[in-house]
PDB file of C-alpha atoms in Angstrom:
ATOM      1  CA  MET A   1     -67.227  -7.416 -25.837  1.00 69.00           C
ATOM      2  CA  THR A   2     -66.656  -9.175 -29.151  1.00 70.00           C
ATOM      3  CA  LEU A   3     -64.113  -8.162 -31.779  1.00 67.00           C
ATOM      4  CA  ALA A   4     -66.954  -6.784 -33.911  1.00 71.00           C
ATOM      5  CA  ASP A   5     -67.997  -4.519 -31.020  1.00 73.00           C
ATOM      6  CA  TRP A   6     -64.450  -3.213 -30.621  1.00 72.00           C
ATOM      7  CA  LEU A   7     -64.115  -2.619 -34.359  1.00 75.00           C
ATOM      8  CA  THR A   8     -67.355  -0.624 -34.300  1.00 79.00           C
ATOM      9  CA  ILE A   9     -66.139   1.525 -31.405  1.00 81.00           C
ATOM     10  CA  ILE A  10     -62.783   2.125 -33.105  1.00 80.00           C
ATOM     11  CA  GLU A  11     -64.478   3.005 -36.384  1.00 80.00           C
ATOM     12  CA  ILE A  12     -66.878   5.459 -34.724  1.00 82.00           C
ATOM     13  CA  ALA A  13     -63.998   7.233 -32.974  1.00 84.00           C
ATOM     14  CA  ALA A  14     -61.942   7.315 -36.179  1.00 83.00           C
ATOM     15  CA  THR A  15     -64.886   8.647 -38.180  1.00 85.00           C
ATOM     16  CA  LEU A  16     -65.460  11.516 -35.766  1.00 84.00           C
ATOM     17  CA  ALA A  17     -61.743  12.326 -35.568  1.00 85.00           C
ATOM     18  CA  PHE A  18     -61.407  12.582 -39.351  1.00 84.00           C
ATOM     19  CA  ALA A  19     -64.670  14.529 -39.553  1.00 86.00           C
ATOM     20  CA  VAL A  20     -63.129  17.120 -37.246  1.00 84.00           C
ATOM     21  CA  SER A  21     -59.970  17.214 -39.381  1.00 83.00           C
ATOM     22  CA  GLY A  22     -62.114  17.735 -42.490  1.00 84.00           C
ATOM     23  CA  LEU A  23     -63.990  20.596 -40.845  1.00 85.00           C
ATOM     24  CA  ILE A  24     -60.734  22.253 -39.789  1.00 84.00           C
ATOM     25  CA  VAL A  25     -59.311  22.075 -43.328  1.00 83.00           C
ATOM     26  CA  ALA A  26     -62.611  23.376 -44.754  1.00 84.00           C
ATOM     27  CA  ALA A  27     -62.516  26.284 -42.305  1.00 82.00           C
ATOM     28  CA  ARG A  28     -58.958  27.113 -43.331  1.00 81.00           C
ATOM     29  CA  GLU A  29     -60.114  27.227 -46.962  1.00 81.00           C
ATOM     30  CA  LYS A  30     -63.187  29.317 -45.950  1.00 83.00           C
ATOM     31  CA  LEU A  31     -65.733  26.937 -47.471  1.00 82.00           C
ATOM     32  CA  ASP A  32     -69.407  27.361 -46.661  1.00 83.00           C
ATOM     33  CA  VAL A  33     -71.258  24.949 -44.378  1.00 83.00           C
ATOM     34  CA  VAL A  34     -72.328  22.674 -47.271  1.00 86.00           C
ATOM     35  CA  GLY A  35     -68.771  22.460 -48.565  1.00 85.00           C
ATOM     36  CA  ALA A  36     -67.532  21.796 -45.037  1.00 85.00           C
ATOM     37  CA  ALA A  37     -70.018  18.953 -44.592  1.00 87.00           C
ATOM     38  CA  VAL A  38     -68.953  17.412 -47.912  1.00 88.00           C
ATOM     39  CA  VAL A  39     -65.266  17.608 -46.962  1.00 88.00           C
ATOM     40  CA  ALA A  40     -65.965  16.150 -43.514  1.00 89.00           C
ATOM     41  CA  ILE A  41     -67.891  13.238 -45.053  1.00 89.00           C
ATOM     42  CA  ALA A  42     -65.143  12.596 -47.600  1.00 88.00           C
ATOM     43  CA  ALA A  43     -62.447  12.640 -44.903  1.00 87.00           C
ATOM     44  CA  SER A  44     -64.458  10.341 -42.646  1.00 87.00           C
ATOM     45  CA  PHE A  45     -65.538   7.751 -45.187  1.00 88.00           C
ATOM     46  CA  GLY A  46     -63.027   7.914 -48.059  1.00 87.00           C
ATOM     47  CA  GLY A  47     -60.457   5.483 -46.691  1.00 87.00           C
ATOM     48  CA  GLY A  48     -62.990   3.031 -45.291  1.00 85.00           C
ATOM     49  CA  THR A  49     -64.874   2.962 -48.577  1.00 89.00           C
ATOM     50  CA  VAL A  50     -61.725   2.107 -50.552  1.00 89.00           C
ATOM     51  CA  ARG A  51     -60.945  -0.587 -47.977  1.00 89.00           C
ATOM     52  CA  ASP A  52     -64.432  -2.073 -48.277  1.00 87.00           C
ATOM     53  CA  VAL A  53     -64.119  -2.121 -52.082  1.00 90.00           C
ATOM     54  CA  LEU A  54     -60.773  -3.924 -51.903  1.00 90.00           C
ATOM     55  CA  LEU A  55     -62.057  -6.435 -49.335  1.00 87.00           C
ATOM     56  CA  SER A  56     -65.366  -6.901 -51.219  1.00 87.00           C
ATOM     57  CA  ARG A  57     -67.355  -5.898 -48.121  1.00 85.00           C
ATOM     58  CA  ARG A  58     -70.996  -4.996 -48.745  1.00 86.00           C
ATOM     59  CA  PRO A  59     -72.749  -2.886 -47.749  1.00 84.00           C
ATOM     60  CA  PHE A  60     -70.126  -0.209 -47.200  1.00 84.00           C
ATOM     61  CA  PHE A  61     -69.570   0.529 -43.517  1.00 79.00           C
ATOM     62  CA  TRP A  62     -71.264   3.926 -43.680  1.00 81.00           C
ATOM     63  CA  VAL A  63     -74.267   2.455 -45.508  1.00 83.00           C
ATOM     64  CA  GLU A  64     -74.620  -0.292 -42.930  1.00 81.00           C
ATOM     65  CA  HIS A  65     -74.308   2.253 -40.108  1.00 81.00           C
ATOM     66  CA  GLN A  66     -76.158   5.335 -41.327  1.00 84.00           C
ATOM     67  CA  GLU A  67     -75.854   6.842 -37.860  1.00 85.00           C
ATOM     68  CA  TYR A  68     -72.230   7.625 -38.776  1.00 85.00           C
ATOM     69  CA  LEU A  69     -73.499   9.944 -41.501  1.00 86.00           C
ATOM     70  CA  TRP A  70     -75.917  11.634 -39.130  1.00 88.00           C
ATOM     71  CA  ALA A  71     -73.148  12.113 -36.571  1.00 87.00           C
ATOM     72  CA  VAL A  72     -70.856  13.805 -39.100  1.00 87.00           C
ATOM     73  CA  LEU A  73     -73.634  16.055 -40.422  1.00 88.00           C
ATOM     74  CA  ILE A  74     -74.660  17.088 -36.901  1.00 89.00           C
ATOM     75  CA  LEU A  75     -71.023  17.729 -35.991  1.00 84.00           C
ATOM     76  CA  ALA A  76     -70.655  19.971 -39.053  1.00 84.00           C
ATOM     77  CA  ALA A  77     -73.852  21.890 -38.270  1.00 85.00           C
ATOM     78  CA  VAL A  78     -72.879  22.433 -34.635  1.00 84.00           C
ATOM     79  CA  SER A  79     -69.209  23.271 -35.058  1.00 80.00           C
ATOM     80  CA  TRP A  80     -69.335  25.421 -38.197  1.00 78.00           C
ATOM     81  CA  PRO A  81     -70.751  28.547 -36.485  1.00 78.00           C
ATOM     82  CA  LEU A  82     -67.905  28.293 -33.954  1.00 75.00           C
ATOM     83  CA  PHE A  83     -65.325  28.397 -36.761  1.00 73.00           C
ATOM     84  CA  VAL A  84     -67.088  31.261 -38.534  1.00 71.00           C
ATOM     85  CA  ARG A  85     -67.305  33.345 -35.340  1.00 71.00           C
ATOM     86  CA  GLY A  86     -63.688  32.682 -34.447  1.00 65.00           C
ATOM     87  CA  ARG A  87     -64.458  30.603 -31.363  1.00 60.00           C
ATOM     88  CA  LEU A  88     -62.361  27.771 -32.856  1.00 61.00           C
ATOM     89  CA  ALA A  89     -59.117  28.515 -34.695  1.00 60.00           C
ATOM     90  CA  PRO A  90     -58.407  26.247 -37.697  1.00 60.00           C
ATOM     91  CA  THR A  91     -54.639  26.206 -37.195  1.00 63.00           C
ATOM     92  CA  GLU A  92     -52.162  23.479 -38.102  1.00 63.00           C
ATOM     93  CA  ARG A  93     -51.619  22.796 -34.396  1.00 69.00           C
ATOM     94  CA  VAL A  94     -55.350  22.185 -33.948  1.00 68.00           C
ATOM     95  CA  LEU A  95     -55.535  20.008 -37.081  1.00 74.00           C
ATOM     96  CA  VAL A  96     -52.699  17.622 -36.247  1.00 81.00           C
ATOM     97  CA  VAL A  97     -54.332  16.050 -33.176  1.00 83.00           C
ATOM     98  CA  PRO A  98     -57.626  14.780 -34.681  1.00 84.00           C
ATOM     99  CA  ASP A  99     -55.796  13.896 -37.897  1.00 83.00           C
ATOM    100  CA  ALA A 100     -53.259  11.762 -36.013  1.00 88.00           C
ATOM    101  CA  LEU A 101     -55.995  10.184 -33.916  1.00 87.00           C
ATOM    102  CA  GLY A 102     -58.023   9.300 -37.003  1.00 85.00           C
ATOM    103  CA  LEU A 103     -54.885   7.924 -38.671  1.00 88.00           C
ATOM    104  CA  GLY A 104     -54.175   5.547 -35.809  1.00 89.00           C
ATOM    105  CA  LEU A 105     -57.749   4.404 -35.280  1.00 88.00           C
ATOM    106  CA  PHE A 106     -58.512   3.821 -38.961  1.00 87.00           C
ATOM    107  CA  SER A 107     -55.228   1.952 -39.332  1.00 91.00           C
ATOM    108  CA  ALA A 108     -56.324  -0.411 -36.574  1.00 90.00           C
ATOM    109  CA  SER A 109     -59.792  -0.740 -38.103  1.00 88.00           C
ATOM    110  CA  GLY A 110     -58.391  -1.687 -41.508  1.00 91.00           C
ATOM    111  CA  VAL A 111     -55.991  -4.224 -40.028  1.00 92.00           C
ATOM    112  CA  GLY A 112     -58.685  -5.772 -37.852  1.00 89.00           C
ATOM    113  CA  LEU A 113     -61.185  -6.185 -40.674  1.00 89.00           C
ATOM    114  CA  ALA A 114     -58.544  -7.603 -43.023  1.00 92.00           C
ATOM    115  CA  LEU A 115     -57.386 -10.150 -40.452  1.00 90.00           C
ATOM    116  CA  ASP A 116     -60.991 -11.068 -39.727  1.00 87.00           C
ATOM    117  CA  ALA A 117     -61.439 -11.678 -43.470  1.00 87.00           C
ATOM    118  CA  GLY A 118     -58.458 -14.063 -43.474  1.00 88.00           C
ATOM    119  CA  MET A 119     -56.083 -11.795 -45.403  1.00 91.00           C
ATOM    120  CA  PRO A 120     -52.283 -12.349 -45.256  1.00 92.00           C
ATOM    121  CA  MET A 121     -50.325 -10.182 -42.840  1.00 93.00           C
ATOM    122  CA  LEU A 122     -48.861  -7.842 -45.486  1.00 94.00           C
ATOM    123  CA  VAL A 123     -52.286  -7.299 -47.052  1.00 93.00           C
ATOM    124  CA  ALA A 124     -53.740  -6.580 -43.612  1.00 92.00           C
ATOM    125  CA  ALA A 125     -51.036  -3.994 -42.905  1.00 93.00           C
ATOM    126  CA  LEU A 126     -51.666  -2.325 -46.271  1.00 93.00           C
ATOM    127  CA  MET A 127     -55.423  -2.304 -45.636  1.00 93.00           C
ATOM    128  CA  GLY A 128     -54.635  -0.364 -42.478  1.00 92.00           C
ATOM    129  CA  VAL A 129     -52.654   2.184 -44.493  1.00 92.00           C
ATOM    130  CA  VAL A 130     -55.377   2.509 -47.141  1.00 91.00           C
ATOM    131  CA  THR A 131     -58.071   3.010 -44.504  1.00 90.00           C
ATOM    132  CA  ALA A 132     -55.990   5.544 -42.608  1.00 89.00           C
ATOM    133  CA  VAL A 133     -54.631   7.631 -45.488  1.00 89.00           C
ATOM    134  CA  PHE A 134     -57.186   7.834 -48.298  1.00 87.00           C
ATOM    135  CA  GLY A 135     -59.720   9.898 -46.351  1.00 85.00           C
ATOM    136  CA  GLY A 136     -57.155  12.632 -45.808  1.00 83.00           C
ATOM    137  CA  VAL A 137     -56.081  12.464 -49.451  1.00 87.00           C
ATOM    138  CA  VAL A 138     -59.661  12.947 -50.666  1.00 87.00           C
ATOM    139  CA  ARG A 139     -60.154  15.754 -48.127  1.00 85.00           C
ATOM    140  CA  ASP A 140     -57.128  17.667 -49.406  1.00 83.00           C
ATOM    141  CA  VAL A 141     -58.014  17.124 -53.078  1.00 86.00           C
ATOM    142  CA  LEU A 142     -61.523  18.511 -52.512  1.00 85.00           C
ATOM    143  CA  CYS A 143     -59.946  21.574 -50.900  1.00 81.00           C
ATOM    144  CA  ASN A 144     -57.630  22.014 -53.922  1.00 80.00           C
ATOM    145  CA  ARG A 145     -54.532  21.126 -51.921  1.00 77.00           C
ATOM    146  CA  VAL A 146     -51.782  18.701 -52.805  1.00 74.00           C
ATOM    147  CA  PRO A 147     -52.385  15.906 -50.264  1.00 76.00           C
ATOM    148  CA  ALA A 148     -50.059  16.521 -47.336  1.00 72.00           C
ATOM    149  CA  ALA A 149     -49.489  12.777 -46.940  1.00 72.00           C
ATOM    150  CA  LEU A 150     -47.801  12.729 -50.364  1.00 73.00           C
ATOM    151  CA  TYR A 151     -45.602  15.803 -50.433  1.00 71.00           C
ATOM    152  CA  ASP A 152     -44.642  17.282 -47.044  1.00 67.00           C
ATOM    153  CA  HIS A 153     -41.965  14.594 -46.381  1.00 76.00           C
ATOM    154  CA  GLN A 154     -43.236  14.027 -42.830  1.00 81.00           C
ATOM    155  CA  PRO A 155     -43.916  10.389 -41.845  1.00 84.00           C
ATOM    156  CA  TYR A 156     -47.656   9.787 -42.225  1.00 85.00           C
ATOM    157  CA  ALA A 157     -48.496   6.586 -44.081  1.00 87.00           C
ATOM    158  CA  LEU A 158     -45.384   5.034 -42.504  1.00 90.00           C
ATOM    159  CA  CYS A 159     -46.863   5.677 -39.061  1.00 91.00           C
ATOM    160  CA  ALA A 160     -50.035   3.801 -40.035  1.00 91.00           C
ATOM    161  CA  PHE A 161     -47.931   1.002 -41.553  1.00 93.00           C
ATOM    162  CA  ALA A 162     -45.858   0.659 -38.384  1.00 93.00           C
ATOM    163  CA  GLY A 163     -48.936   0.687 -36.163  1.00 93.00           C
ATOM    164  CA  GLY A 164     -50.562  -1.949 -38.339  1.00 92.00           C
ATOM    165  CA  TRP A 165     -47.561  -4.260 -38.090  1.00 95.00           C
ATOM    166  CA  LEU A 166     -47.484  -3.760 -34.317  1.00 94.00           C
ATOM    167  CA  SER A 167     -51.116  -4.868 -34.098  1.00 93.00           C
ATOM    168  CA  ILE A 168     -50.374  -7.893 -36.285  1.00 94.00           C
ATOM    169  CA  GLY A 169     -47.319  -8.770 -34.209  1.00 93.00           C
ATOM    170  CA  CYS A 170     -49.340  -8.593 -31.008  1.00 93.00           C
ATOM    171  CA  VAL A 171     -51.982 -10.898 -32.485  1.00 91.00           C
ATOM    172  CA  GLU A 172     -49.276 -13.364 -33.533  1.00 91.00           C
ATOM    173  CA  LEU A 173     -47.929 -13.312 -29.966  1.00 92.00           C
ATOM    174  CA  GLY A 174     -51.327 -14.290 -28.610  1.00 89.00           C
ATOM    175  CA  VAL A 175     -52.583 -10.871 -27.465  1.00 90.00           C
ATOM    176  CA  ALA A 176     -56.349 -10.490 -27.682  1.00 88.00           C
ATOM    177  CA  HIS A 177     -57.380  -8.916 -30.995  1.00 85.00           C
ATOM    178  CA  SER A 178     -59.106  -5.965 -29.311  1.00 84.00           C
ATOM    179  CA  SER A 179     -56.032  -5.136 -27.207  1.00 88.00           C
ATOM    180  CA  ALA A 180     -53.724  -5.617 -30.200  1.00 90.00           C
ATOM    181  CA  LEU A 181     -55.729  -3.156 -32.297  1.00 89.00           C
ATOM    182  CA  LEU A 182     -55.760  -0.553 -29.528  1.00 89.00           C
ATOM    183  CA  ILE A 183     -51.989  -0.921 -29.065  1.00 92.00           C
ATOM    184  CA  GLY A 184     -51.417  -0.448 -32.794  1.00 92.00           C
ATOM    185  CA  ALA A 185     -53.760   2.543 -32.947  1.00 91.00           C
ATOM    186  CA  ALA A 186     -52.024   4.213 -29.997  1.00 93.00           C
ATOM    187  CA  ALA A 187     -48.589   3.580 -31.524  1.00 94.00           C
ATOM    188  CA  ALA A 188     -49.529   4.982 -34.947  1.00 93.00           C
ATOM    189  CA  THR A 189     -51.099   8.072 -33.372  1.00 92.00           C
ATOM    190  CA  ALA A 190     -48.130   8.641 -31.070  1.00 93.00           C
ATOM    191  CA  LEU A 191     -45.637   8.214 -33.937  1.00 92.00           C
ATOM    192  CA  ARG A 192     -47.481  10.750 -36.072  1.00 91.00           C
ATOM    193  CA  LEU A 193     -47.664  13.305 -33.257  1.00 90.00           C
ATOM    194  CA  LEU A 194     -44.013  12.743 -32.396  1.00 91.00           C
ATOM    195  CA  ALA A 195     -42.994  13.115 -36.047  1.00 87.00           C
ATOM    196  CA  TRP A 196     -44.867  16.425 -36.267  1.00 85.00           C
ATOM    197  CA  TRP A 197     -43.552  17.701 -32.943  1.00 85.00           C
ATOM    198  CA  ARG A 198     -39.950  16.778 -33.649  1.00 83.00           C
ATOM    199  CA  GLY A 199     -40.089  17.808 -37.313  1.00 80.00           C
ATOM    200  CA  TRP A 200     -38.970  14.445 -38.643  1.00 80.00           C
ATOM    201  CA  ARG A 201     -38.549  14.323 -42.402  1.00 81.00           C
ATOM    202  CA  LEU A 202     -38.324  11.576 -44.986  1.00 77.00           C
ATOM    203  CA  PRO A 203     -35.531  11.897 -47.594  1.00 77.00           C
ATOM    204  CA  GLY A 204     -36.440  14.524 -50.179  1.00 69.00           C
ATOM    205  CA  TRP A 205     -35.119  15.894 -53.426  1.00 69.00           C
ATOM    206  CA  PRO A 206     -31.646  17.483 -53.275  1.00 72.00           C
ATOM    207  CA  ALA A 207     -31.546  21.250 -53.398  1.00 64.00           C
ATOM    208  CA  ALA A 208     -31.069  22.609 -56.929  1.00 57.00           C
TER     209      ALA A 208
END
């Protein structure tokens, strides 16, 4: 398969993972099905849209692939009754897995597209962070929450940044782009899950 094929697969998986995270947050806030669909769409497409704006990519990835929109809407329609009836519990433990998976995959997607566009390495790494983080930020803002990525002192954007640099390093060492992106995605996801599991914290404000 070509790099474009791999990027499409990664982006589909990331979109669905963040859609699930959006639905879980919406369920925790007890939004209705329309609100849940809006939050899921924002979580899925927010970061990629900002990335496409910064890289001057047109049409936006979700406009070019409208099936992504249909997939998120169908996922919302199918899963929402399960949340309402208590078949699925919208707990933090349930949220962290799709959120971490989406973080890693979107980080790899952003890095891959930036490298393909000829961007410098630092810009490519930052495009990975933007793609991975902004969807979750928009999701939390819509649910009237301070974005967790900005205040809970757990490594989040740093995980995407590290995974992005790992992908770039692998490319520089001659690893195939597709394999390099998958390695970076796996590393970012694993770092985020490990940070949550072990309770790692970034330096915070001193106690008053």
